[in-house]
Structures are given as structure tokens and as C-alpha cells.
Coordinates of C-alpha atoms and ligand atoms in Angstrom, one line a residue:
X133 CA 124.7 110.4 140.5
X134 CA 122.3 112.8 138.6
X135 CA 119.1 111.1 137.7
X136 CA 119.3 110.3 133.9
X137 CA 116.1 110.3 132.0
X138 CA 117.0 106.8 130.4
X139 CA 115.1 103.9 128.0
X140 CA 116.6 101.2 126.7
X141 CA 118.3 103.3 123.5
X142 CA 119.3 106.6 125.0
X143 CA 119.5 109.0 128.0
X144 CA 118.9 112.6 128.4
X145 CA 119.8 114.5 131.1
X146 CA 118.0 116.0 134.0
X147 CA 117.9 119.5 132.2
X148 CA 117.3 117.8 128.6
X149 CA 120.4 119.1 127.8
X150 CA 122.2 115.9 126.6
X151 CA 120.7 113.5 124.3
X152 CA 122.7 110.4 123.9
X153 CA 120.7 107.8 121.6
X154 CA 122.2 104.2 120.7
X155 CA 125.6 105.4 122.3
X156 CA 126.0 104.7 126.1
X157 CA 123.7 105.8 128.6
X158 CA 124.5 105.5 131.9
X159 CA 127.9 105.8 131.0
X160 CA 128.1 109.2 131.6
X161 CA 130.3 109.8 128.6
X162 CA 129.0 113.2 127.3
X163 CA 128.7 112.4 123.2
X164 CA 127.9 115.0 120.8
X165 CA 124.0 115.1 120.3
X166 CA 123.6 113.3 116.8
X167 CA 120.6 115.9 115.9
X168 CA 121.4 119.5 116.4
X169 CA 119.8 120.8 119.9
X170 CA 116.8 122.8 119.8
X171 CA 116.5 120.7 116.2
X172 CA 113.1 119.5 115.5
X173 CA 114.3 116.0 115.4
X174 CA 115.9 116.4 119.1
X175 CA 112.9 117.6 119.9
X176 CA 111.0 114.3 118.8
X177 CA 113.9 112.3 120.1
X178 CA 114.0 114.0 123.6
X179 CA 110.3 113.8 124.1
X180 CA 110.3 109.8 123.4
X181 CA 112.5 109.5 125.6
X182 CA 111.3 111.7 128.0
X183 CA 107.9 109.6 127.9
X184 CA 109.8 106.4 128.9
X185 CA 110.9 105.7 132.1
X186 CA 113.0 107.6 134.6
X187 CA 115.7 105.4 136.8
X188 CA 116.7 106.2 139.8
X189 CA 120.0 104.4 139.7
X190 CA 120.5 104.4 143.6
X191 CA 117.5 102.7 144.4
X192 CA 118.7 99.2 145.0
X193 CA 115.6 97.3 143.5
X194 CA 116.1 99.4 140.0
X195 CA 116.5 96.8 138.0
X196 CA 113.6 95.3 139.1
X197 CA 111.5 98.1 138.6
X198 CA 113.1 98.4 134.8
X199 CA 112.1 95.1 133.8
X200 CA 108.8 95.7 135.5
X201 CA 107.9 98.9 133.7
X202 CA 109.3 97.2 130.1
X203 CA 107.2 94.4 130.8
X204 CA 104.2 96.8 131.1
X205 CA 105.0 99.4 128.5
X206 CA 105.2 96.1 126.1
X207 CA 102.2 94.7 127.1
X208 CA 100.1 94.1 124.0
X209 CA 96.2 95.1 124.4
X210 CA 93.5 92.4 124.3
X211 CA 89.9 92.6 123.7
X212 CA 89.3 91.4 127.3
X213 CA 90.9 94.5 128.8
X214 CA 87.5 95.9 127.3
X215 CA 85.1 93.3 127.1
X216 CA 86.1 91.2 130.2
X217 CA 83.4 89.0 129.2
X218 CA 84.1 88.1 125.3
X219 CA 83.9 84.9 124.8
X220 CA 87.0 82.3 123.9
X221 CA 86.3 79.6 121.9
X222 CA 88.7 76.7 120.5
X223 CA 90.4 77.6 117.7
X224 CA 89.7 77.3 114.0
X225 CA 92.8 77.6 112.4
X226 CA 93.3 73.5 111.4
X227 CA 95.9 72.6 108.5
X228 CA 94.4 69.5 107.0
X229 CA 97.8 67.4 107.3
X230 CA 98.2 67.5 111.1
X231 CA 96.6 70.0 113.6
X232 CA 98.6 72.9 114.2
X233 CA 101.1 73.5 117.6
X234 CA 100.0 76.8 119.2
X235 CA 101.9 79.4 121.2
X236 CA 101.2 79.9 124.8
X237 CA 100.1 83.8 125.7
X238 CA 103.0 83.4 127.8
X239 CA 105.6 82.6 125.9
X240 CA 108.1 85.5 125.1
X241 CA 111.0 86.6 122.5
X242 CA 113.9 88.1 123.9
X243 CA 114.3 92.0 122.8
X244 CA 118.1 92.3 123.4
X245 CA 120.0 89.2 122.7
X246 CA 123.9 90.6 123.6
X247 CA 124.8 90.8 127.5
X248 CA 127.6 93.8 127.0
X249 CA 130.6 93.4 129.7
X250 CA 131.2 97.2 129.2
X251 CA 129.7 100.6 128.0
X252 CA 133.4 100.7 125.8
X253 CA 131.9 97.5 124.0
X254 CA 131.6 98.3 120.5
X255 CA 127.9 99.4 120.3
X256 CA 126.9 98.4 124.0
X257 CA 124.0 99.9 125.2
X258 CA 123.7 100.3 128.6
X259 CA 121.4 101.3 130.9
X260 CA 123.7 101.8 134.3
X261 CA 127.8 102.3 134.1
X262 CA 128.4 98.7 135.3
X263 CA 126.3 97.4 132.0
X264 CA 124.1 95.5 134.0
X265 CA 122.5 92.5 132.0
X266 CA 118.5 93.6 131.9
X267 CA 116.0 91.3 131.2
X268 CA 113.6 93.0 128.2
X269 CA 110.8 90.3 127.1
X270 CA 108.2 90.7 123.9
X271 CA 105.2 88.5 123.6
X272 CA 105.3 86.3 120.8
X273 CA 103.6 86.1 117.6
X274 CA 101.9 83.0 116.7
X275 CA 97.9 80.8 116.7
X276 CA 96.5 80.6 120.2
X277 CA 94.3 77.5 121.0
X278 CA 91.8 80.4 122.1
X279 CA 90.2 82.8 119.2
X280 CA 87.7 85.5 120.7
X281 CA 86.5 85.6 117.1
X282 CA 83.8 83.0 115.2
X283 CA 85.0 83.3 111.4
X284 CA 81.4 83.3 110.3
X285 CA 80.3 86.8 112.0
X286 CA 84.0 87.9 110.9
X287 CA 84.5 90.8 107.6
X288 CA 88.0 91.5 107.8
X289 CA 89.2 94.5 105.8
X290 CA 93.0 95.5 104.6
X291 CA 94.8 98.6 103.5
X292 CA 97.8 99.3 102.3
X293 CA 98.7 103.1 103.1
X294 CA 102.4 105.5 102.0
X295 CA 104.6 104.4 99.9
X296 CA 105.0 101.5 97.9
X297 CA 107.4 98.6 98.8
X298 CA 108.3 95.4 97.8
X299 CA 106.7 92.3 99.4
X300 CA 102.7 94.7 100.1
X301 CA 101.2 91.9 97.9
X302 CA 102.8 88.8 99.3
X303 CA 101.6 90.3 102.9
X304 CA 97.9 90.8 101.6
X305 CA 97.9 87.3 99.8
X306 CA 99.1 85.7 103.2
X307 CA 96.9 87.6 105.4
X308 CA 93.7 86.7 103.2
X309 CA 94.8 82.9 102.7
X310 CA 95.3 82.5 106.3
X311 CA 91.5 84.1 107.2
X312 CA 90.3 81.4 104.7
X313 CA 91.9 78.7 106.6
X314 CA 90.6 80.1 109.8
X315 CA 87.0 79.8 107.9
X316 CA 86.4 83.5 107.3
X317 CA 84.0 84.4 104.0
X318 CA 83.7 88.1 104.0
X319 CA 87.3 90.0 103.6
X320 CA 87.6 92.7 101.6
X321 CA 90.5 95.2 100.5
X322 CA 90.2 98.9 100.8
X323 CA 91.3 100.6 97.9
X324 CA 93.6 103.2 97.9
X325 CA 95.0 103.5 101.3
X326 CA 92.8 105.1 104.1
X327 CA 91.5 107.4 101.3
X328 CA 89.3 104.7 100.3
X329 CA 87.7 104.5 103.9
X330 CA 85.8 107.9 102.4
X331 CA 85.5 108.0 98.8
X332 CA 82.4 106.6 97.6
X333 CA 83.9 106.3 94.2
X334 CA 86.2 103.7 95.2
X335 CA 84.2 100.6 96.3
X336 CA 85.6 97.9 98.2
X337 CA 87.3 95.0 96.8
X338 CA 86.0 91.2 97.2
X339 CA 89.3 89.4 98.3
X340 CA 89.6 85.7 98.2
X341 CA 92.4 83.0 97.5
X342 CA 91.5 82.5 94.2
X343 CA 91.7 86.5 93.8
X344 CA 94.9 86.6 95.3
X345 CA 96.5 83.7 94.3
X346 CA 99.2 85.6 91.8
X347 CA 99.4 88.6 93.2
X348 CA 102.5 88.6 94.8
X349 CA 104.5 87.6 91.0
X350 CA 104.3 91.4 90.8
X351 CA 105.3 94.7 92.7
X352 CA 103.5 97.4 94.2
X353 CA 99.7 96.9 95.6
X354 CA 96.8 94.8 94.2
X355 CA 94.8 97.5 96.9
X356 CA 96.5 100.5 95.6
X357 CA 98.3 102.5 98.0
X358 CA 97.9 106.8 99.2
X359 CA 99.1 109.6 101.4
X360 CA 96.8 111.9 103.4
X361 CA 92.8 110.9 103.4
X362 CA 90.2 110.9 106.2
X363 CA 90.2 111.7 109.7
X364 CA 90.1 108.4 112.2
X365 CA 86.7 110.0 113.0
X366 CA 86.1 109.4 109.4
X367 CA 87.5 105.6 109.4
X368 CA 86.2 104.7 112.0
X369 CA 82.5 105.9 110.8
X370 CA 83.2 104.1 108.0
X371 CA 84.2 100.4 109.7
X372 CA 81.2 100.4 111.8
X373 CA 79.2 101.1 108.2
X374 CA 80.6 98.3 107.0
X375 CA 80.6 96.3 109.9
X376 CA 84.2 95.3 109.8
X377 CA 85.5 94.0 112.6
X378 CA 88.7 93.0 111.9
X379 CA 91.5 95.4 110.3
X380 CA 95.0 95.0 108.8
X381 CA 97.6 97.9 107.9
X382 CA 100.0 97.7 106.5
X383 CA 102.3 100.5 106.3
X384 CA 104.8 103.1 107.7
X385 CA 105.2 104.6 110.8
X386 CA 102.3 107.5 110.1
X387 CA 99.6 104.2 108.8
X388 CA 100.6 102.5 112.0
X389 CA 99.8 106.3 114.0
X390 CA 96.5 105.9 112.1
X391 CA 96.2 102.6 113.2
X392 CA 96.8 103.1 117.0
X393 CA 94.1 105.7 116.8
X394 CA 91.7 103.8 114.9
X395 CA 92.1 101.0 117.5
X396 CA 91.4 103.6 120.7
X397 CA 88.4 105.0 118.7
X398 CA 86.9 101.8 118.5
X399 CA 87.7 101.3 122.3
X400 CA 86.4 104.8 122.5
X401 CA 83.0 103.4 120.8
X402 CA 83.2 100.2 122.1
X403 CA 83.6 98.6 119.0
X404 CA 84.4 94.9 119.3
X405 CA 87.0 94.9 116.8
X406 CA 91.0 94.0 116.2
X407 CA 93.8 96.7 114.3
X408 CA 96.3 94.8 113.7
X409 CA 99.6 96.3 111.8
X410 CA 102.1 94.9 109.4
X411 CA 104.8 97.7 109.3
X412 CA 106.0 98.5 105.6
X413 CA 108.7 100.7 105.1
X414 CA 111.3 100.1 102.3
X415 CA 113.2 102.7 104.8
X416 CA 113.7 100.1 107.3
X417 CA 112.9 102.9 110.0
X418 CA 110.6 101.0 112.3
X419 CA 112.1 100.6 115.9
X420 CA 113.2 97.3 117.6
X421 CA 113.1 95.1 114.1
X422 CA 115.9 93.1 112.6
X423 CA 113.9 94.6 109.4
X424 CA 110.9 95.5 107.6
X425 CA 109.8 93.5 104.5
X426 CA 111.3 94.9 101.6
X427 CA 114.3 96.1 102.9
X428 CA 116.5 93.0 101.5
X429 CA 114.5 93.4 98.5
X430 CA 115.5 97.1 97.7
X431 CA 119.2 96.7 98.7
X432 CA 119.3 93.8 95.9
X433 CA 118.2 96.1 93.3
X434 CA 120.3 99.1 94.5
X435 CA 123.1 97.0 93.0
X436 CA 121.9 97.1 89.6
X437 CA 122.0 100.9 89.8
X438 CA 125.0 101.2 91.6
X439 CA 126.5 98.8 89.5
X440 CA 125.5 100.8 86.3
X441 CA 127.0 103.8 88.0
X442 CA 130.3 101.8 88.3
X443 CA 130.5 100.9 84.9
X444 CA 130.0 104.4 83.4
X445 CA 132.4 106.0 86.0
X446 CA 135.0 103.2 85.4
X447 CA 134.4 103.1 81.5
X448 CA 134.6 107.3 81.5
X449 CA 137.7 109.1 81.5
X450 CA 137.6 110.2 85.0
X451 CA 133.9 109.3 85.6
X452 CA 132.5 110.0 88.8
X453 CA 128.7 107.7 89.0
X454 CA 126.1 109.4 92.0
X455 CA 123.3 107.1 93.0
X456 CA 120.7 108.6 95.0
X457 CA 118.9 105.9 97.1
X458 CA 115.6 106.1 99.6
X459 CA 116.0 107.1 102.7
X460 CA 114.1 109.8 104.0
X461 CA 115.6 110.0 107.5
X462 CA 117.7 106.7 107.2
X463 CA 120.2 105.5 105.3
X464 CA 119.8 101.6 105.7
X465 CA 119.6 101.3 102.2
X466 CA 122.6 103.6 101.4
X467 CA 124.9 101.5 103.9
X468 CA 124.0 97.9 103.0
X469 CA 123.5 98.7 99.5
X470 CA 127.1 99.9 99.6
X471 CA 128.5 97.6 101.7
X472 CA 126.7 94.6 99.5
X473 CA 128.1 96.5 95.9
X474 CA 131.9 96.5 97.1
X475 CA 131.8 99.1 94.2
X476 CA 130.9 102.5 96.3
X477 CA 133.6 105.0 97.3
X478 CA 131.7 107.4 99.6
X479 CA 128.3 106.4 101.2
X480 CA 126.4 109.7 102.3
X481 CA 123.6 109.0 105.0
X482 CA 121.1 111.7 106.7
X483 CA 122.7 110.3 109.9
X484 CA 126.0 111.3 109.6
X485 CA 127.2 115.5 108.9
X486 CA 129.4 115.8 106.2
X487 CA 130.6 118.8 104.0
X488 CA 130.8 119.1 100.2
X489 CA 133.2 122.4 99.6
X490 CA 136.4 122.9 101.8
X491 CA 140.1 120.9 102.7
X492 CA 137.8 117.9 104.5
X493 CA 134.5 118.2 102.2
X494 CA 133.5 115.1 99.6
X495 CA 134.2 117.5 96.4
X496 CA 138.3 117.0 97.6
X497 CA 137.9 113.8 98.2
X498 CA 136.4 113.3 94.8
X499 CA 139.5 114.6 93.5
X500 CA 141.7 113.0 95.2
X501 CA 139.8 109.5 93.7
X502 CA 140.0 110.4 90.3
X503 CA 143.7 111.3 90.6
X504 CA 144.4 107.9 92.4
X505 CA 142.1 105.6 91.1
X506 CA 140.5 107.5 88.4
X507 CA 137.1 107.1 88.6
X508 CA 134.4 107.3 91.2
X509 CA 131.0 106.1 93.0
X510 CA 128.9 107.6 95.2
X511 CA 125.9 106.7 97.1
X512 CA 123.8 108.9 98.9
X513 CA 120.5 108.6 100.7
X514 CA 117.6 110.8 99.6
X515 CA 117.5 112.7 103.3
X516 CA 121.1 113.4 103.5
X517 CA 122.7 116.9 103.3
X518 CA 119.3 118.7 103.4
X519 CA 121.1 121.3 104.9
X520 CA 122.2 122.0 101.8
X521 CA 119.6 122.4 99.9
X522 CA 116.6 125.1 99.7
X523 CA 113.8 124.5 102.2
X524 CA 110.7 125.2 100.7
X525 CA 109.1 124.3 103.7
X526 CA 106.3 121.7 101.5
X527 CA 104.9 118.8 102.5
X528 CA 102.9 116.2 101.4
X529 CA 99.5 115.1 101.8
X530 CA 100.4 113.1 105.1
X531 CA 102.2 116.0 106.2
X532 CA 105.8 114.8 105.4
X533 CA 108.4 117.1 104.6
X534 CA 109.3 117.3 100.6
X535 CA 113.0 116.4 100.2
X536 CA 115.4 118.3 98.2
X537 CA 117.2 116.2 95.7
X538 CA 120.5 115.8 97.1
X539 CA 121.5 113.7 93.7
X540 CA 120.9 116.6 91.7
X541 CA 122.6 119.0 93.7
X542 CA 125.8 116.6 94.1
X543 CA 126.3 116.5 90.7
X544 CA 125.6 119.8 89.8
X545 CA 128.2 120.5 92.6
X546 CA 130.3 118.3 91.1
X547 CA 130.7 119.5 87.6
X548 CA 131.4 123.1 88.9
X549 CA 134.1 122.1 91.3
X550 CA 136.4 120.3 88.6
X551 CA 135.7 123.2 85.9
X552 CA 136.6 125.8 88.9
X553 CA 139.9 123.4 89.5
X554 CA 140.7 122.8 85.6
X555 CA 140.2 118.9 85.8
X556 CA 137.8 117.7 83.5
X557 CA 135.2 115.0 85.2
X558 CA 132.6 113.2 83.8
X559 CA 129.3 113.1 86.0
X560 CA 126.7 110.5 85.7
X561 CA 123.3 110.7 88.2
X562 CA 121.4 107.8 88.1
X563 CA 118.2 108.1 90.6
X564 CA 116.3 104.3 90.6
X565 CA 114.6 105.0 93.6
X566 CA 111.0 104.4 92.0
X567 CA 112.5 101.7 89.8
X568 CA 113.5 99.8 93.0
X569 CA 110.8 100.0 95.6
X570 CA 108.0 98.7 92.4
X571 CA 109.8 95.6 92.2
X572 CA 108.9 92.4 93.5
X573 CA 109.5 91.0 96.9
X574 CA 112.8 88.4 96.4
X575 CA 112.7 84.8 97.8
X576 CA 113.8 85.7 101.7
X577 CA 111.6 89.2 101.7
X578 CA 108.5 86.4 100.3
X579 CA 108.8 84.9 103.1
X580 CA 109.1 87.3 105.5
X581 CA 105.6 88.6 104.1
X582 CA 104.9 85.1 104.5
X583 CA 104.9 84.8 108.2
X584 CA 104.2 88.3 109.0
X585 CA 101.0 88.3 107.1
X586 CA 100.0 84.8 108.9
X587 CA 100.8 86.4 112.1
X588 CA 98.6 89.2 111.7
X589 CA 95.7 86.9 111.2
X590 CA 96.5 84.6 114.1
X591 CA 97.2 88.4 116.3
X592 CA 93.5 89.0 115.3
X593 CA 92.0 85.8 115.9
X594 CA 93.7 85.7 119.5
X595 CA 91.9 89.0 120.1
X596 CA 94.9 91.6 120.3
X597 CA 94.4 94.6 118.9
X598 CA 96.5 98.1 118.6
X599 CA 99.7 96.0 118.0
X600 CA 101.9 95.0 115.1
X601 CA 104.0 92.0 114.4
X602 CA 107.4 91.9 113.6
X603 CA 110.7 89.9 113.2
X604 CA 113.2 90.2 116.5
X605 CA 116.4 88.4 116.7
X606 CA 115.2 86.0 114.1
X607 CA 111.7 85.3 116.2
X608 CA 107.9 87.1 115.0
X609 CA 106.4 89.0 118.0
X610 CA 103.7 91.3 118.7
X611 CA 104.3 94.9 119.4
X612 CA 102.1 97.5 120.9
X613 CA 101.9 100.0 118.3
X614 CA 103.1 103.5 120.3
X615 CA 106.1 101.3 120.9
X616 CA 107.7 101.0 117.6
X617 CA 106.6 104.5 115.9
X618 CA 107.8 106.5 119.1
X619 CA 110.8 107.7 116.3
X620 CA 112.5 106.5 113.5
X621 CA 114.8 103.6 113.8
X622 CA 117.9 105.3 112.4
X623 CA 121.7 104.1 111.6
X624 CA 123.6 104.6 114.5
X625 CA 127.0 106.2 113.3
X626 CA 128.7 104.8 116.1
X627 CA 127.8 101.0 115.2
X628 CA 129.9 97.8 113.8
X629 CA 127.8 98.0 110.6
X630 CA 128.6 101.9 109.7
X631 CA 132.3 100.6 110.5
X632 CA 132.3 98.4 108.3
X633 CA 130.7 100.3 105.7
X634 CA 133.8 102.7 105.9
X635 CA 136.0 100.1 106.1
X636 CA 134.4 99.1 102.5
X637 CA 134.5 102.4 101.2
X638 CA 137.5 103.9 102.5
X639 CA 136.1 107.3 103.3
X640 CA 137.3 109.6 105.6
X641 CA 135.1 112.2 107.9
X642 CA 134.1 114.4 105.9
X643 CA 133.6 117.4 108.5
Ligands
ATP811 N1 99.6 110.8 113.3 C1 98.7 110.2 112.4 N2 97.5 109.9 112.8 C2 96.6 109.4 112.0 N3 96.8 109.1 110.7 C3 98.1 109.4 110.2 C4 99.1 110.0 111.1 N4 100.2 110.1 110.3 C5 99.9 109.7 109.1 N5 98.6 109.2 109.0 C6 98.0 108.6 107.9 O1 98.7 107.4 107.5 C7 98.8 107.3 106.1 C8 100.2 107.0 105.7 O2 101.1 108.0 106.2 P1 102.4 108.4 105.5 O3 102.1 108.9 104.1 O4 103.2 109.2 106.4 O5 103.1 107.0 105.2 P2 103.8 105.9 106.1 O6 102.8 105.0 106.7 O7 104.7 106.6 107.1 O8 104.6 105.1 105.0 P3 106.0 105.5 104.3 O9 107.0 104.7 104.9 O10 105.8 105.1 102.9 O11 106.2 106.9 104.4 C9 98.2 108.6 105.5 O12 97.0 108.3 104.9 C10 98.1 109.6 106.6 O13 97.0 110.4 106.5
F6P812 O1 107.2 110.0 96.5 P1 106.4 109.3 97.5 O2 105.4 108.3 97.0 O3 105.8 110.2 98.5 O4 107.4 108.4 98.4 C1 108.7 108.7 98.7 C2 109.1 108.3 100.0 O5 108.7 107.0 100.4 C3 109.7 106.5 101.2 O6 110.3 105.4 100.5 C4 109.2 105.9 102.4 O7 108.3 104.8 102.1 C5 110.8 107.6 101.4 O8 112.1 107.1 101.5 C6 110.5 108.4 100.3 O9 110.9 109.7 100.5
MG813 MG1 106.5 107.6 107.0

């Protein structure tokens, strides 16, 4: 058998020729490459995958060596690894009703929860053809009965860095109230994302329970959030200024980049210090996560919007509604929010290739609803059909791409198809996407921020650093940080929840 390049999520082959991601690897079923090759994305795909570990199937101990090598890659860096000598002392973290239980370094959370009998199970992935049941163990989150921290020589900074997103406050009011408890004095909040790291306009904020207390009744960032900003060199200069020692980000996928390099500059330096991340993206793109904080939060209030749409296509004579939801190169919110509505007819995800014009496209499809049913609702993610649109080539300050609005162009599209075919159609756009990610986090996304922000702190305390913490099969664990931003987590077209999506919609392929 040829030697397939495989991790856990996909394969490629010997001559990175076939990329199968989320589908079957080891199978040796040749799937169409989701991304186009020689694509850009394939490109970022390939290369993660290429970094991960090659298996050579007919070595007998393979297995072995898999579980080995994840064990390792997962591994979550400590200040001893540095400073073999730091000192442990008992913890501080005391609740005043009982003392706390702690978690044991060694306990783990189990990554992959579903033993597949075949590569045909519906959305197996499998690492050999026979599906063999592999073994892939995280460390988990939690207080350790060993800090390599005293509060009182602690000043713990946070920043919040992208986007906004439902749920920033309740993390930053968690993370402070649990560095009280612990018996810290000196935290602070940077404002303004990492930007505020080097502009000597923006001082730092004095954060405390009592100035946090409310903070999370509202949406978006008590800290204030940006894009682009100083160099790690920069940051880093800028901690060891302040003396801060301990760090929390929270953020996307290029804040936790930032943070992985702040936390191997201060190695670099040897700077005693712990980066801990709390991953933020209303997206939901982060890897190996049942979800990012948020998330549940957005797709709540994508009803409202969709639900408006609804209402104006249904009360319209032949009324076609288009929602345009986030999603730069996911569409999480676009499938669940659609799924949740009931009320959506065709769901439109960067993930999945469709065409407007043409026997198969959306535009006939359209017509074929308003003749049937006669009205319409479509949701589309902000990163789908790009191909469609002109490429301007811009980006923004952190150097991501600037979308085309694919809401715009739909209806636009729309209106001239049914005056080209002589049916008249009635074409709302409604675009809530800022509307929804300023909102605040609802009850189950409060908690989430909840324990994710409490695990950060205890992450600290226990001396790990470079990591993030997240929630895996209904368990918190720590992550190392190249780990989950090695791509974006993305909708896999061949999975039981885009089924059932369709199922719910009642679209056909559009291609
Ligand atoms: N590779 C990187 N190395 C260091 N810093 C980075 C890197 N990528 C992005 N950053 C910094 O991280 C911050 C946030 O990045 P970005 O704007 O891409 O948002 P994000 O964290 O991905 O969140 P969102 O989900 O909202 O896009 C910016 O200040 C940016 O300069
Ligand atoms: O307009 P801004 O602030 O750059 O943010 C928009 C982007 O943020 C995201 O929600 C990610 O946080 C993307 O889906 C979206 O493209
Ligand atoms: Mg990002």
C-alpha cells in the first residue's frame, strides 16, 4: 500500500496529489478534493497535513507509534520544560464553602468519542481501511493542587483581539473573578486588542470584581477589541515593561497565532510568564471543539432575521427573503441557523460549490419555489460563492481577505433573472450580521464563558503556557495552541449535520 501522508482528519497522497479531509483516509476511496488543487486553501490544507505525521501502515507497531506521536504533538507546554527548577507551591485557589477537588496532571479527555466499524460509516474517519479504533488523549482543563505562581508577585493582563462575539465579557469577568479568588491584586485589561500593547494613548485598564461585575449584561468588549497592531517583538517589549507575567487572549485563530508567538518569545527571552488562550470566533472555525463561545448565541439571533425574511417573502406576492449570515470560510452559522429556523429553503455555505445561472443553478430553483410554494428563503454565509464576485484582492489590517457581499449580489441576481423570465418577484436582503455578533451571550453560551474563563486562570496558575482551553465531547481541556489554528475547522459536506440540513431545506445540488 502506498504510504499515505495521514492525521487524524485527512490524508494526502505520496505526490500531494489527493487531499481527502474529514472524508476517509486510509480508505483509499479517491474523493474529489473539497478545495480546488493548486487553490490557496489546498495549499494551507496540504501543508497541515503534511506537518503531521506520516504512517507507515505495514509496520506492525503503527498504531502504537500513532497514539505515541498524538500523545506528543498534544502535549501542552509547562514552565518546567524551561525553568526545570520553578518552584510549586500548594495551591491558592480556596472557595470558602468547602475546599476545592483538583484535577490530576494526568488525567485526560478523550478527543474522538465514536469507535467507527467501517470507513462507509456515515462520517467515519479513519485512519487505516480496517477503521482501527485509535486511542487520541487531551489533557484536561481544571485547578491543580500545584501553582508555580504566588498571586502576590502576579499582574495578569487580558486582551480581547478580531472580531466581536457574544459571551468576550462573560470570559473577561470570569477570568478576573477567578484571579481574585486565587489572591491576585494587580490584573489589568489591555485596551483595544494587541494594538493597545503599543499605543501610549490608550493606558491600561484597572480590572477588578467590583469593575466587572455587570459586564457581561451587555455585548461586545468592556476592553475594546482591533485587527492588525504591533509586532510580537513589540508585545512582548511591552509585557516585560509592565511586568506582566501572566496573559489571556482571547480571540480567533490569528490572536491565538499572536499568542503562540508571544509565548515562544518569552521562552525566547526567558521570561517566566504564562499565554494562555480562550478561542473566540462567532465562526465556530477553531479545530477539535464541540464549539466556540458565541456560536449558540449567534444562531439564536439568526432566527430573528431569518424569521423576518420569512414573513416578508411569505406576506409578498412571490417574495423571495436572502439572509446573509457570518461565515468567513464556514458556514456553521448558515447550517444550524437553518436547520434551527425550519423556515429556510436553500442554505448556501463557502464549503459546498454551487451555481446561480443555468438548468441546476439556485436562480431555477428559485423559480421553481415561487411557482410551487410561492415564496422563498435563503440563507447564505458571508464566504460563499466568492467566486462569483470581483476580487479586489484587499485585506484588512490583520491581513484577512475582504469579502465580496454575496447577499448583495444574490439579490441583485435575483431581480434580473425573473424580469429576464417575465415573472415578477419580490426581493428582500436583510444582512444582521453586525446586529447579531453585538448581542449578548444567552444562558448556555454564559456558561460556557463561565468555565472557559475559570479554566484559563487555573491553566495559568498550574504553569502551562502556549495552550488554550476548550470544550471536547462535553469535557474542558487544554490545547497546545499550533494544534487548533493549524486550519479552519470547516463543515464537512459529507457529514450527518449538512444531511440533515438538506433534509430541512429540501435543496437539491446545485452544480
Ligand atoms: N500569524 C500571526 N502572528 C501574530 N499575530 C497575528 C497573526 N495573525 C493575526 N495576528 C494578530 O492577531 C490579531 C487578531 O487577528 P484577526 O484580525 O485575524 O482576528 P482573529 O483572532 O482571527 O479573530 P476573528 O475570528 O474575529 O477573525 C490582530 O491584531 C493580528 O495582528
Ligand atoms: O468587519 P470585521 O470587524 O472585520 O469582522 C468581520 C468578520 O468577523 C468574523 O465574524 C470573524 O470573527 C467573520 O465572519 C467576518 O468576516
Ligand atoms: Mg480569523
Amino acid at each position: 500500500m502506498d504510504a499515505l501522508l495521514c492525521s487524524a482528519t485527512m490524508c494526502i497522497s505520496p505526490k500531494n496529489r489527493v487531499l481527502f479531509q474529514s472524508a476517509r483516509p486510509g480508505s483509499l476511496i479517491l474523493r474529489k478534493p473539497r478545495f480546488p488543487a493548486n487553490s490557496v486553501r489546498f495549499h494551507r490544507v496540504a501543508a497541515a497535513a503534511a506537518r503531521e505525521t506520516a504512517i507507515d501502515l505495514s509496520d506492525p507497531e503503527w498504531k502504537l507509534k500513532f497514539e505515541r506521536d498524538f500523545e506528543e504533538k498534544f502535549n501542552i507546554p509547562h514552565i518546567t520544560d524551561a525553568f526545570p527548577d520553578a518552584e510549586a507551591i500548594p495551591s491558592t485557589f480556596c472557595l470558602k464553602m468547602r475546599s476545592p477537588t483538583y484535577i490530576n496532571n494526568k488525567d485526560r479527555v478523550l478527543l474522538k468519542v465514536i469507535n467507527y466499524s467501517s470507513p462507509d460509516s456515515a462520517g467515519a474517519v479513519c485512519i487505516d481501511p480496517g477503521c482501527t479504533w485509535i486511542q487520541q488523549w487531551v489533557h484536561r482543563a481544571g485547578p491543580r493542587e500545584k501553582i508555580y505562581f504566588r498571586p502576590e508577585g502576579v499582574k495578569a493582563a487580558i486582551v480581547t483581539c478580531g472580531g466581536l462575539c457574544p459571551g468576550l465579557n462573560d470570559v473577561i469577568r470570569h477570568i478576573v473573578i477567578t484571579l481574585e479568588i486565587y489572591g491576585v491584586k494587580n490584573i489589568v485589561g489591555i485596551p483595544f486588542g494587541y494594538r493597545g500593547f503599543s499605543d501610549k494613548n490608550l493606558p491600561e485598564i484597572p480590572l477588578s470584581r467590583k469593575v466587572v461585575q455587570n459586564i457581561h449584561l451587555s455585548g461586545g468588549s468592556l476592553l475594546g477589541v482591533s485587527r492588525g497592531g504591533p509586532t510580537v517583538t513589540e508585545i512582548v517589549d511591552s509585557m516585560e515593561e509592565r511586568g506582566i507575567n501572566m496573559l489571556f487572549v482571547l480571540g480567533g485563530n490569528g490572536t491565538h497565532a499572536g499568542a503562540n508567538a508571544i509565548h515562544n518569545e518569552c521562552l525566547k527571552r526567558r521570561m517566566k510568564v504564562a499565554v494562555v488562550g480562550v478561542p473566540k470566533t462567532i465562526d465556530n472555525d477553531i479545530l477539535h471543539m464541540d464549539k466556540t463561545f458565541g456560536f449558540d448565541t449567534a444562531v439564536e439571533e439568526a432566527q430573528r432575521a431569518i424569521n423576518s425574511a420569512y414573513i416578508e417573502a411569505h406576506s409578498a406576492y412571490h417574495g423571495i427573503g436572502v439572509v446573509k449570515l457570518m461565515g468567513r470560510s464556514s458556514g456553521f452559522i448558515a447550517m444550524q441557523a437553518s436547520l434551527a429556523s425550519g423556515q429556510v429553503d436553500i442554505c448556501l455555505i463557502p464549503e459546498v460549490p454551487f451555481n446561480l445561472h443555468g438548468p441546476d443553478g439556485v436562480l431555477k430553483h428559485l423559480n421553481y419555489l415561487i411557482e410551487t410554494k410561492g415564496s422563498a428563503v435563503v440563507c447564505v454565509a458571508e464566504g460563499a460563492g466568492q467566486s462569483f464576485l470581483e476580487n479586489t484582492n484587499a485585506k484588512d489590517a490583520s491581513g484577512n481577505k475582504v469579502l465580496g457581499d454575496i447577499g448583495v449580489h444574490i439579490q441583485q441576481e435575483t431581480k434580473k433573472y425573473f424580469k429576464e423570465i417575465g415573472v415578477s418577484a419580490d426581493v428582500k436582503y436583510i444582512d444582521p450580521t453586525y446586529m447579531i455578533r453585538a448581542v449578548r451571550a444567552n444562558a448556555s453560551d454564559g456558561i460556557l464563558c463561565t468555565v472557559l474563563g475559570q479554566n484559563a486562570v487555573h491553566g495559568a496558575f498550574a504553569g502551562y503556557s502556549g495552550i488554550t482551553v476548550g470544550i471536547i465531547n462535553n469535557h474542558y481541556a487544554y490545547l497546545p495552541i499550533p494544534e487548533v489554528i493549524a486550519y479552519d475547522k470547516s463543515v464537512d459536506p459529507n457529514s450527518r449535520m449538512w444531511h440533515r440540513c438538506l433534509t430541512s431545506t429540501g435543496q437539491p445540488d446545485f452544480i
